[in-house]
């Protein structure tokens, strides 16, 4: 099934599972089951993405939304690749040039794993691989052993295209098969909690500490109550109702409203801090009084 989109100029089919996978990569969590069904949860997650990216929040994959999805997906893959390189050589950081190791990984992805060794050393094999890449992209004998900015950008783009294709192929092959009604209900509930946790992280300050784990435990419940109280909403309700309310704020609440919420939370924290200090002072005074009485 194809998701509700305004067709963009792209050769990639805009299928539901593809949008779900890009959303999961963006949020860094399996908030959505990649099942190829563009249901309410996928739409809500898409609306959350649009809100965070400053796009029109309408739950539709129009051209701007699709471009942003693909751009953020590729950026996440690039960051993940760089982090993987850094971690691979964290014990030999003094002897390895990370930029060279990343270059070698990209050359391996584009030209083949055997073309160079990713050892972080710019030696003869790396220079030969660079020349081979320049020949393949510019169609002429390379006169240099170093990639200029344009060639580096081309290599990075080709590498990211490979990573992107691998990521989407893995998502397509692992699309969830239908389970029992009980399993389906549990999966939907967990997805609802994850999407709500993502939304709470958007509307509440980061130090509230909402963790996106799909578990409706004490920290998530406290964040929901804090959200409901701060926005003057009834406390409680089913998870689906709570998610609907949070998403409504994201759709219709403007930045001044969210800033007002942050200010209110700051005031509450300052009030609690003062109360804690006063309680500690009273304890100190009481302790000092008992010590003085014992002295007599």
PDB file of N, CA and C in Angstrom, residues 27-31 190-202 204-224:
ATOM      1  N   UNK A  27      14.203   9.240  14.712  1.00  0.00           N
ATOM      2  CA  UNK A  27      13.990   9.322  16.156  1.00  0.00           C
ATOM      3  C   UNK A  27      14.941   8.414  16.936  1.00  0.00           C
ATOM      4  N   UNK A  28      15.702   7.580  16.233  1.00  0.00           N
ATOM      5  CA  UNK A  28      16.655   6.722  16.916  1.00  0.00           C
ATOM      6  C   UNK A  28      16.005   5.665  17.781  1.00  0.00           C
ATOM      7  N   UNK A  29      14.834   5.213  17.382  1.00  0.00           N
ATOM      8  CA  UNK A  29      14.123   4.225  18.181  1.00  0.00           C
ATOM      9  C   UNK A  29      13.149   3.471  17.282  1.00  0.00           C
ATOM     10  N   UNK A  30      12.778   2.257  17.685  1.00  0.00           N
ATOM     11  CA  UNK A  30      11.775   1.501  16.940  1.00  0.00           C
ATOM     12  C   UNK A  30      10.385   1.892  17.417  1.00  0.00           C
ATOM     13  N   UNK A  31      10.090   3.190  17.327  1.00  0.00           N
ATOM     14  CA  UNK A  31       8.784   3.673  17.780  1.00  0.00           C
ATOM     15  C   UNK A  31       7.666   3.061  16.956  1.00  0.00           C
ATOM     16  N   UNK A 190       2.350  -0.646  22.827  1.00  0.00           N
ATOM     17  CA  UNK A 190       3.750  -0.247  22.980  1.00  0.00           C
ATOM     18  C   UNK A 190       4.108   0.870  22.010  1.00  0.00           C
ATOM     19  N   UNK A 191       3.584   0.783  20.785  1.00  0.00           N
ATOM     20  CA  UNK A 191       3.829   1.848  19.821  1.00  0.00           C
ATOM     21  C   UNK A 191       3.211   3.161  20.290  1.00  0.00           C
ATOM     22  N   UNK A 192       1.991   3.084  20.841  1.00  0.00           N
ATOM     23  CA  UNK A 192       1.338   4.289  21.352  1.00  0.00           C
ATOM     24  C   UNK A 192       2.191   4.951  22.435  1.00  0.00           C
ATOM     25  N   UNK A 193       2.719   4.131  23.336  1.00  0.00           N
ATOM     26  CA  UNK A 193       3.541   4.673  24.421  1.00  0.00           C
ATOM     27  C   UNK A 193       4.805   5.317  23.860  1.00  0.00           C
ATOM     28  N   UNK A 194       5.450   4.666  22.899  1.00  0.00           N
ATOM     29  CA  UNK A 194       6.679   5.219  22.320  1.00  0.00           C
ATOM     30  C   UNK A 194       6.420   6.554  21.633  1.00  0.00           C
ATOM     31  N   UNK A 195       5.356   6.608  20.821  1.00  0.00           N
ATOM     32  CA  UNK A 195       5.051   7.854  20.120  1.00  0.00           C
ATOM     33  C   UNK A 195       4.709   8.947  21.127  1.00  0.00           C
ATOM     34  N   UNK A 196       3.963   8.587  22.180  1.00  0.00           N
ATOM     35  CA  UNK A 196       3.631   9.577  23.201  1.00  0.00           C
ATOM     36  C   UNK A 196       4.890  10.058  23.920  1.00  0.00           C
ATOM     37  N   UNK A 197       5.811   9.160  24.208  1.00  0.00           N
ATOM     38  CA  UNK A 197       7.068   9.561  24.845  1.00  0.00           C
ATOM     39  C   UNK A 197       7.852  10.513  23.953  1.00  0.00           C
ATOM     40  N   UNK A 198       7.883  10.222  22.649  1.00  0.00           N
ATOM     41  CA  UNK A 198       8.547  11.131  21.712  1.00  0.00           C
ATOM     42  C   UNK A 198       7.875  12.502  21.727  1.00  0.00           C
ATOM     43  N   UNK A 199       6.539  12.509  21.741  1.00  0.00           N
ATOM     44  CA  UNK A 199       5.807  13.774  21.741  1.00  0.00           C
ATOM     45  C   UNK A 199       6.040  14.545  23.029  1.00  0.00           C
ATOM     46  N   UNK A 200       6.070  13.854  24.167  1.00  0.00           N
ATOM     47  CA  UNK A 200       6.323  14.520  25.448  1.00  0.00           C
ATOM     48  C   UNK A 200       7.705  15.158  25.472  1.00  0.00           C
ATOM     49  N   UNK A 201       8.676  14.500  24.851  1.00  0.00           N
ATOM     50  CA  UNK A 201      10.018  15.084  24.771  1.00  0.00           C
ATOM     51  C   UNK A 201      10.016  16.363  23.936  1.00  0.00           C
ATOM     52  N   UNK A 202       9.030  16.482  23.042  1.00  0.00           N
ATOM     53  CA  UNK A 202       8.926  17.674  22.224  1.00  0.00           C
ATOM     54  C   UNK A 202       8.277  18.836  22.979  1.00  0.00           C
ATOM     55  N   UNK A 204       7.749  19.049  26.449  1.00  0.00           N
ATOM     56  CA  UNK A 204       8.264  19.303  27.794  1.00  0.00           C
ATOM     57  C   UNK A 204       9.778  19.516  27.746  1.00  0.00           C
ATOM     58  N   UNK A 205      10.331  20.249  28.715  1.00  0.00           N
ATOM     59  CA  UNK A 205      11.782  20.440  28.749  1.00  0.00           C
ATOM     60  C   UNK A 205      12.522  19.108  28.859  1.00  0.00           C
ATOM     61  N   UNK A 206      13.748  19.079  28.337  1.00  0.00           N
ATOM     62  CA  UNK A 206      14.530  17.836  28.302  1.00  0.00           C
ATOM     63  C   UNK A 206      14.798  17.289  29.693  1.00  0.00           C
ATOM     64  N   UNK A 207      14.941  18.195  30.682  1.00  0.00           N
ATOM     65  CA  UNK A 207      15.324  17.702  32.005  1.00  0.00           C
ATOM     66  C   UNK A 207      14.187  16.982  32.725  1.00  0.00           C
ATOM     67  N   UNK A 208      13.006  16.930  32.109  1.00  0.00           N
ATOM     68  CA  UNK A 208      11.941  16.104  32.678  1.00  0.00           C
ATOM     69  C   UNK A 208      12.340  14.640  32.611  1.00  0.00           C
ATOM     70  N   UNK A 209      13.163  14.295  31.617  1.00  0.00           N
ATOM     71  CA  UNK A 209      13.778  12.962  31.584  1.00  0.00           C
ATOM     72  C   UNK A 209      12.910  11.851  31.041  1.00  0.00           C
ATOM     73  N   UNK A 210      12.082  12.134  30.018  1.00  0.00           N
ATOM     74  CA  UNK A 210      11.267  11.083  29.416  1.00  0.00           C
ATOM     75  C   UNK A 210      12.164  10.196  28.553  1.00  0.00           C
ATOM     76  N   UNK A 211      12.089   8.891  28.772  1.00  0.00           N
ATOM     77  CA  UNK A 211      12.870   7.916  28.008  1.00  0.00           C
ATOM     78  C   UNK A 211      11.949   7.205  27.024  1.00  0.00           C
ATOM     79  N   UNK A 212      12.372   7.110  25.773  1.00  0.00           N
ATOM     80  CA  UNK A 212      11.551   6.453  24.741  1.00  0.00           C
ATOM     81  C   UNK A 212      11.861   4.955  24.752  1.00  0.00           C
ATOM     82  N   UNK A 213      11.083   4.209  25.536  1.00  0.00           N
ATOM     83  CA  UNK A 213      11.321   2.770  25.656  1.00  0.00           C
ATOM     84  C   UNK A 213      10.043   1.950  25.481  1.00  0.00           C
ATOM     85  N   UNK A 214       8.913   2.615  25.255  1.00  0.00           N
ATOM     86  CA  UNK A 214       7.659   1.887  25.062  1.00  0.00           C
ATOM     87  C   UNK A 214       7.069   1.327  26.335  1.00  0.00           C
ATOM     88  N   UNK A 215       7.639   1.695  27.487  1.00  0.00           N
ATOM     89  CA  UNK A 215       7.160   1.193  28.784  1.00  0.00           C
ATOM     90  C   UNK A 215       6.441   2.318  29.521  1.00  0.00           C
ATOM     91  N   UNK A 216       5.184   2.080  29.866  1.00  0.00           N
ATOM     92  CA  UNK A 216       4.406   3.101  30.571  1.00  0.00           C
ATOM     93  C   UNK A 216       4.653   2.943  32.073  1.00  0.00           C
ATOM     94  N   UNK A 217       5.832   3.381  32.496  1.00  0.00           N
ATOM     95  CA  UNK A 217       6.227   3.247  33.899  1.00  0.00           C
ATOM     96  C   UNK A 217       6.077   4.591  34.611  1.00  0.00           C
ATOM     97  N   UNK A 218       6.640   4.667  35.821  1.00  0.00           N
ATOM     98  CA  UNK A 218       6.409   5.816  36.686  1.00  0.00           C
ATOM     99  C   UNK A 218       6.872   7.131  36.056  1.00  0.00           C
ATOM    100  N   UNK A 219       8.034   7.127  35.395  1.00  0.00           N
ATOM    101  CA  UNK A 219       8.553   8.372  34.831  1.00  0.00           C
ATOM    102  C   UNK A 219       7.647   8.896  33.721  1.00  0.00           C
ATOM    103  N   UNK A 220       7.151   8.002  32.878  1.00  0.00           N
ATOM    104  CA  UNK A 220       6.249   8.423  31.806  1.00  0.00           C
ATOM    105  C   UNK A 220       4.925   8.902  32.381  1.00  0.00           C
ATOM    106  N   UNK A 221       4.385   8.175  33.377  1.00  0.00           N
ATOM    107  CA  UNK A 221       3.129   8.606  34.005  1.00  0.00           C
ATOM    108  C   UNK A 221       3.279   9.984  34.627  1.00  0.00           C
ATOM    109  N   UNK A 222       4.408  10.218  35.297  1.00  0.00           N
ATOM    110  CA  UNK A 222       4.632  11.519  35.925  1.00  0.00           C
ATOM    111  C   UNK A 222       4.719  12.624  34.882  1.00  0.00           C
ATOM    112  N   UNK A 223       5.352  12.329  33.737  1.00  0.00           N
ATOM    113  CA  UNK A 223       5.461  13.319  32.672  1.00  0.00           C
ATOM    114  C   UNK A 223       4.090  13.637  32.079  1.00  0.00           C
ATOM    115  N   UNK A 224       3.246  12.613  31.926  1.00  0.00           N
ATOM    116  CA  UNK A 224       1.893  12.833  31.412  1.00  0.00           C
ATOM    117  C   UNK A 224       1.093  13.711  32.367  1.00  0.00           C
TER     118      UNK A 224
END
